[in-house]
Coordinates of C-alpha atoms in Angstrom, one line a residue:
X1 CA -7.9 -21.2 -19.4
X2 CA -5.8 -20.3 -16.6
X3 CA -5.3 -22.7 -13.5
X4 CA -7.0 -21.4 -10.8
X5 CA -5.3 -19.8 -7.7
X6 CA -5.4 -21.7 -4.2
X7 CA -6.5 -19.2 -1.5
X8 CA -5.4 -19.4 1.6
X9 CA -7.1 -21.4 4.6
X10 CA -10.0 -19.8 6.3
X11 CA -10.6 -21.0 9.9
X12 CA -14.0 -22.3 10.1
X13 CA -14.6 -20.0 13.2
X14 CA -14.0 -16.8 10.5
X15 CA -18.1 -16.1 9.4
X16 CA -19.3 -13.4 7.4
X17 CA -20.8 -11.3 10.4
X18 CA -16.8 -10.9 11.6
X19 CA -16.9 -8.6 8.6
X20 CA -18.0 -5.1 9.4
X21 CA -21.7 -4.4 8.5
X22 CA -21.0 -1.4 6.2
X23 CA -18.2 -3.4 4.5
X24 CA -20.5 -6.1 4.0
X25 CA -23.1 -4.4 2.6
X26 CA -20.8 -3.2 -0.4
X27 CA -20.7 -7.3 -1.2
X28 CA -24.6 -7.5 -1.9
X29 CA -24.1 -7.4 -5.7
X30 CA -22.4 -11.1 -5.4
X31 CA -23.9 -14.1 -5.4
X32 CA -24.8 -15.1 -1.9
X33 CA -21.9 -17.8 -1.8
X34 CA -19.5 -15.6 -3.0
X35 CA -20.4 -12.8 -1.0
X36 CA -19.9 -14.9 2.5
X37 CA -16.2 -16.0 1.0
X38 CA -14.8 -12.6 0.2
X39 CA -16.2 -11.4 3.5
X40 CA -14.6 -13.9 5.3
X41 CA -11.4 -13.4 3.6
X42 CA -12.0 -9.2 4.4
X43 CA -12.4 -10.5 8.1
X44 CA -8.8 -12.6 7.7
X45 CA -7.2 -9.4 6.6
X46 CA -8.2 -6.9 9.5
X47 CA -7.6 -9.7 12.1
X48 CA -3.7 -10.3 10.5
X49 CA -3.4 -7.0 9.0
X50 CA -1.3 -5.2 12.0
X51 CA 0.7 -8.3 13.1
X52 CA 1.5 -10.6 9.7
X53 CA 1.0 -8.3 7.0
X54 CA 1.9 -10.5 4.2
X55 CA -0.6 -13.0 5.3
X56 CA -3.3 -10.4 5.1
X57 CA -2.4 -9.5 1.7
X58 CA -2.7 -13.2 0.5
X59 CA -6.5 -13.1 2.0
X60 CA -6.9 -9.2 0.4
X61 CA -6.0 -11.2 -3.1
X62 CA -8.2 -14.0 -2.6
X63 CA -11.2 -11.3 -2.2
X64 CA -9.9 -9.0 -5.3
X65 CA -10.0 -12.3 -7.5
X66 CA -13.3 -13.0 -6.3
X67 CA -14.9 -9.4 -6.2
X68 CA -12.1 -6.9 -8.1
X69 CA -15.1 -4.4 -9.2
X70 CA -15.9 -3.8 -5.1
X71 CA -14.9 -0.6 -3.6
X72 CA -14.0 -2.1 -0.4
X73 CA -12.0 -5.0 -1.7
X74 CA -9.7 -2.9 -3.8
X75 CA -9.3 -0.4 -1.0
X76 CA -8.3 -3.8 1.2
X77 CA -6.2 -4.8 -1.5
X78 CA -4.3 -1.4 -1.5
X79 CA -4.1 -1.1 2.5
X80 CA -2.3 -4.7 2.5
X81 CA 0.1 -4.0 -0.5
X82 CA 0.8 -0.6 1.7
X83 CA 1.8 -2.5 4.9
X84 CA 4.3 -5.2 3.0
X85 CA 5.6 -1.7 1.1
X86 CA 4.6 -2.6 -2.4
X87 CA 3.7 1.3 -2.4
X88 CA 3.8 0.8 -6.6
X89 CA 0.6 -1.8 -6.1
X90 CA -0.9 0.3 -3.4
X91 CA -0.8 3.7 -5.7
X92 CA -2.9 0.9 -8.5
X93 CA -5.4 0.2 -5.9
X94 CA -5.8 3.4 -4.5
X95 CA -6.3 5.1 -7.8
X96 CA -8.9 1.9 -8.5
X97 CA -10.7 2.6 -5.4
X98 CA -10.7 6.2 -5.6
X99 CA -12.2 5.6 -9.1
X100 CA -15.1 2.7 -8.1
X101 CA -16.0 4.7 -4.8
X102 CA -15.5 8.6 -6.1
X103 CA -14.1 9.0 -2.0
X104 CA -10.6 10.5 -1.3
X105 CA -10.8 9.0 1.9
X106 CA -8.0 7.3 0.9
X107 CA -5.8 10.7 0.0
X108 CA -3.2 10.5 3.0
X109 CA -2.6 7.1 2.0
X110 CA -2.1 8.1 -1.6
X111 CA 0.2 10.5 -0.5
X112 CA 2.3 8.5 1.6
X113 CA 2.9 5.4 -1.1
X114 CA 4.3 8.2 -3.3
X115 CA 7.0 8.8 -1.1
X116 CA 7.5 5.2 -1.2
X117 CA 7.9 5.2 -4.5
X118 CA 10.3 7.9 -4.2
X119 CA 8.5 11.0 -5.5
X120 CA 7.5 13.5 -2.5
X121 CA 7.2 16.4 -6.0
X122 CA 4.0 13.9 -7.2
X123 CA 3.1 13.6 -3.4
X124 CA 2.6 16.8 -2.8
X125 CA 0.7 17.5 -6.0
X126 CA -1.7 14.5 -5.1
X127 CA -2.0 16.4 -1.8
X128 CA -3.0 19.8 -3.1
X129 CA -5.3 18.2 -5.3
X130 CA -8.2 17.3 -3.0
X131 CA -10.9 20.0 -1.3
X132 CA -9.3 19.7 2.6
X133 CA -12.5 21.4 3.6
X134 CA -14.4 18.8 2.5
X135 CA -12.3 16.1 4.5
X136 CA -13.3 14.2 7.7
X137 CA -10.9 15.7 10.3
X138 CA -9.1 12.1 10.7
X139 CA -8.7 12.1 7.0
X140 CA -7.6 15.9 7.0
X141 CA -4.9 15.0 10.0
X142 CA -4.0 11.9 8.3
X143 CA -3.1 13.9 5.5
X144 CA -1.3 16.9 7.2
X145 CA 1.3 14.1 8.5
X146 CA 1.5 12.6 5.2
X147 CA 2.4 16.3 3.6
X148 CA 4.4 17.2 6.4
X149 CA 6.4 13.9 5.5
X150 CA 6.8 15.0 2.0
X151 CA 8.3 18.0 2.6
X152 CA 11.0 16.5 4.9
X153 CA 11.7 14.2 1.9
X154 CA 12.7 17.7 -0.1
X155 CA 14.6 18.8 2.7
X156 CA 11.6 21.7 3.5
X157 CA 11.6 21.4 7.5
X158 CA 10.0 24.9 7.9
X159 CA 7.4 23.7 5.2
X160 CA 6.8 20.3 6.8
X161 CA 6.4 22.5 10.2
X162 CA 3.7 24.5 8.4
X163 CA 1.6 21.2 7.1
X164 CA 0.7 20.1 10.3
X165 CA -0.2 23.5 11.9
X166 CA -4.1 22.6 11.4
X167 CA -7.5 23.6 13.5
X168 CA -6.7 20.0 14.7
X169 CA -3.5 20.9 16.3
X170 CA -5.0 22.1 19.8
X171 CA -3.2 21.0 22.6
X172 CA -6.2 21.0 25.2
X173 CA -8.4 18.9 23.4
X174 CA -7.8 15.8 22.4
X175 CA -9.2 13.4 19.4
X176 CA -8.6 9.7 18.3
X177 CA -5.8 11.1 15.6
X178 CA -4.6 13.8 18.5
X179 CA -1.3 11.6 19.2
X180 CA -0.1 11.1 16.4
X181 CA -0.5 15.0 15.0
X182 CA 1.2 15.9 18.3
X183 CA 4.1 13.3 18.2
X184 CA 4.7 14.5 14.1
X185 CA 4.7 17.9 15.1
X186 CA 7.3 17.7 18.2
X187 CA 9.2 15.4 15.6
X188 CA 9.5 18.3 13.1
X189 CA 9.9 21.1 15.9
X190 CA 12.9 18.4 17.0
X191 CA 14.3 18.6 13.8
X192 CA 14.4 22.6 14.0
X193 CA 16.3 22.3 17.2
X194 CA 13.2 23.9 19.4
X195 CA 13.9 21.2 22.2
X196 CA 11.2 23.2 24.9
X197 CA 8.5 23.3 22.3
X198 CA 9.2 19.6 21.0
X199 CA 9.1 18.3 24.9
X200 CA 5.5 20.4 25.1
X201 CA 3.8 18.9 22.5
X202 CA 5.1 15.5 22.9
X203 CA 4.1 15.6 26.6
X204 CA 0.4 16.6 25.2
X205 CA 0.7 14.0 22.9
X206 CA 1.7 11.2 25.7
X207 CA -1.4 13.0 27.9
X208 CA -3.9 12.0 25.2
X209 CA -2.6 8.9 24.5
X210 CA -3.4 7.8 28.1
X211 CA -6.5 9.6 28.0
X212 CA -7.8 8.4 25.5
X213 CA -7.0 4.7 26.2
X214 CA -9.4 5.3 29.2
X215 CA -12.7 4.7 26.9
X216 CA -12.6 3.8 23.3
X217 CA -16.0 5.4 22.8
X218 CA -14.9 8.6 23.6
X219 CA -15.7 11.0 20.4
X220 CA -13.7 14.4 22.2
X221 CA -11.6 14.6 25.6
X222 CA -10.2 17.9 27.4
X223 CA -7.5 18.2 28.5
X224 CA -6.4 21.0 31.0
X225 CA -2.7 20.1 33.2
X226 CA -3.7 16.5 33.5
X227 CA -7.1 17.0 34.2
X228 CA -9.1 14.7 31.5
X229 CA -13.2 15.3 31.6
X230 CA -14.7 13.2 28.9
X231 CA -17.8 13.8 26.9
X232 CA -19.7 10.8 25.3
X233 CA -21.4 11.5 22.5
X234 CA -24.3 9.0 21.4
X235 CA -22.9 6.4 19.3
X236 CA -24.3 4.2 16.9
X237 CA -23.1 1.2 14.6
X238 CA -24.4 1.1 10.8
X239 CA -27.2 -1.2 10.6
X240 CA -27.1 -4.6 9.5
X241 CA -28.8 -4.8 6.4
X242 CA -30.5 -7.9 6.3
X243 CA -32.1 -7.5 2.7
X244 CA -32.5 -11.2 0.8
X245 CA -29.5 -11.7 -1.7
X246 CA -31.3 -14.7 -3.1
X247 CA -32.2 -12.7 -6.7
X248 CA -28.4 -12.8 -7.0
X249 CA -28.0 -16.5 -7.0
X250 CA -29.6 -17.6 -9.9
X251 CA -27.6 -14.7 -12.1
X252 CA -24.4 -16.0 -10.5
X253 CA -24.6 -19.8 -10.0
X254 CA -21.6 -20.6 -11.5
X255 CA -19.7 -17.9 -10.1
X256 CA -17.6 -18.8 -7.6
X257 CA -16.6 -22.4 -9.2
X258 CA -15.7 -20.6 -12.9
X259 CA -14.4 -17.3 -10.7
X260 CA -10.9 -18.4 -11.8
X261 CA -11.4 -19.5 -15.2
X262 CA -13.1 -16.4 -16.5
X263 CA -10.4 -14.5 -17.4
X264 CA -10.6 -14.1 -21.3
X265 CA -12.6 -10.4 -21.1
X266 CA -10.5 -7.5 -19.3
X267 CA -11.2 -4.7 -17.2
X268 CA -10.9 -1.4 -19.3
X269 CA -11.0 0.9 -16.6
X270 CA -8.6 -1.0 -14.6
X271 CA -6.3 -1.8 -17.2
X272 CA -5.9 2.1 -17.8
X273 CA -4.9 2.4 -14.3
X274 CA -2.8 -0.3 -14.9
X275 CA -0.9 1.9 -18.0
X276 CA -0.9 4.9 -16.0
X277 CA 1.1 3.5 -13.7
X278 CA 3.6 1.5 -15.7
X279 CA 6.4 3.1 -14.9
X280 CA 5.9 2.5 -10.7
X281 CA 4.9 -1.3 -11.0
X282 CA 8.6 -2.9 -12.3
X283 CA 9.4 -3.5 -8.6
X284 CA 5.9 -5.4 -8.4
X285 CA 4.8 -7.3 -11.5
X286 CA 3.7 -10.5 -10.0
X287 CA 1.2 -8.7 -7.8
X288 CA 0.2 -6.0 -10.0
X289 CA -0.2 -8.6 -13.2
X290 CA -2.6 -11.5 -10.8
X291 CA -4.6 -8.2 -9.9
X292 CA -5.4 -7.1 -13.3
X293 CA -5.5 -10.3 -14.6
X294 CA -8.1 -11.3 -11.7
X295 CA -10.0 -8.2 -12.3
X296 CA -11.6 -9.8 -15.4
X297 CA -12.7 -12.6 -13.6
X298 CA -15.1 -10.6 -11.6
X299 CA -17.2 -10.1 -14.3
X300 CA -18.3 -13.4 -14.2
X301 CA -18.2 -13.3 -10.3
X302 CA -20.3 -10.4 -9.5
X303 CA -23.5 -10.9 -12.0
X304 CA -23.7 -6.6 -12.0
X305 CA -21.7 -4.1 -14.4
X306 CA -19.7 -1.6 -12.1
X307 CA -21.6 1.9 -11.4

């Protein structure tokens, strides 16, 4: 048997409703106990994640040894490895998720942990692998940058030019991922010595910044020489789904006292990601092996075979 883990602290003000409702609907196949832990340890990670990374990740481990077969857990996982640059961990998870969820919501991400790795050929192919039409425009723009980062990494400025030059690149209207596509592409035009053009677009780029800061529920903003007329579109929340997790309890009683000590059966489909990506994980072995070793633990944990 292997000795159990310590997690890290949770502050007792930390509850399960800090977690977001969709995200803790994807945590209805645990036991009801277990289900309020990794939530709370899912809350821990986006309250530390922008300002102490590493302590984030330590909560995003406690949850994937709890819960590895949830789709939002191993996406958390792979966001915190990203920030503390274990980009070979990240690509595991991220490739996990991809597989659990079937979303490439994660692409740009994907993409950006290859360069990490030090392979913008592989990031590119991820890239061109995925329908773009079929993307969210913040996922789409998300993954422009990423591409457009890729191709710098070659060497390929013209190229990384071309990669951001989207439907989303409009200077007079302005979107939640507007900044950042304008400040990459006055980077890159910059890079190509066009100094007027690179001022332009990171003046737009400053212009939506402020605009947008106005009202975060702005969905769309114009904006026409400084002149910012805002549109808000109806928005609503995902509904709490209050459905009774109690039928989970009695599968799962032992769970989250034997989560640790259940790690004899392993996780196939995780341990072929594992394989697959053998060659990236030498720089990260600790992590990588705790994940997949944890991964088996969830099958006591969670009381439901992975769909």
């Amino acid at each position: 048997m292997r000795e159990r883990v310590p997690e890290p602290p949770l502050p007792e003000e930390i509850t399960p409703k800090d977690l977001h409702p969709a995200a803790r609907n994807e945590l209805k196949t645990l036991s009801k106990e277990n289900a309020e832990q990794v939530a709370r340890h899912l809350a821990m990670v986006a309250r530390l994640i922008d300002d102490e990374p590493a302590r984030a990740h330590e909560h995003a481990l406690a949850a994937s040894r709890r819960a590895g077969r949830i789709a939002v857990v191993r996406e958390t996982l792979a966001i915190t490895a990203y920030a503390t640059e274990d980009f070979a961990l990240a690509l595991r998870e991220l490739r996990t998720y991809r597989r659990i969820s079937g979303k490439d919501d994660q692409i740009a991400l994907i993409v950006d942990s290859e360069r990490g790795v030090g392979r913008p050929d592989r990031a590119l192919e991820e890239g061109r692998g995925v329908d773009r039409a079929a993307l969210t425009p913040d996922v789409r723009v998300a993954l422009a940058i990423a591409m457009s980062g890729a191709r710098l990494d070659r060497g390929e400025t013209e190229l990384a030019l071309g990669e951001l030059e989207i439907p989303e690149l409009n200077p007079d209207r302005a979107f939640e991922w507007s900044p950042a596509l304008f400040s990459a592409y006055a980077a890159v035009l910059e890079d190509l010595g066009r100094a007027d053009e690179s001022a332009f677009w990171n003046q737009r780029a400053e212009v939506a910044t402020s605009a947008l800061g106005l009202d975060g529920q702005f969905d769309e903003i114009f904006v026409e020489d400084g002149l910012v007329e805002d549109f808000d579109d109806d928005f609503e929340e995902p509904a709490d789904d209050a459905a009774d997790d109690t039928a989970d309890d009695a599968a799962d009683a032992a769970d989250a006292a034997d989560a640790a000590d259940a790690a004899d059966a392993a996780d196939a489909a995780d341990a072929a990601d594992g394989t697959a990506d053998a060659a990236d994980t030498a720089s990260s072995d600790d992590n990588a092996e705790r994940v997949a070793s944890d991964d088996s633990v969830s099958d006591e944990t969670e009381g439901e075979p992975e769909r």
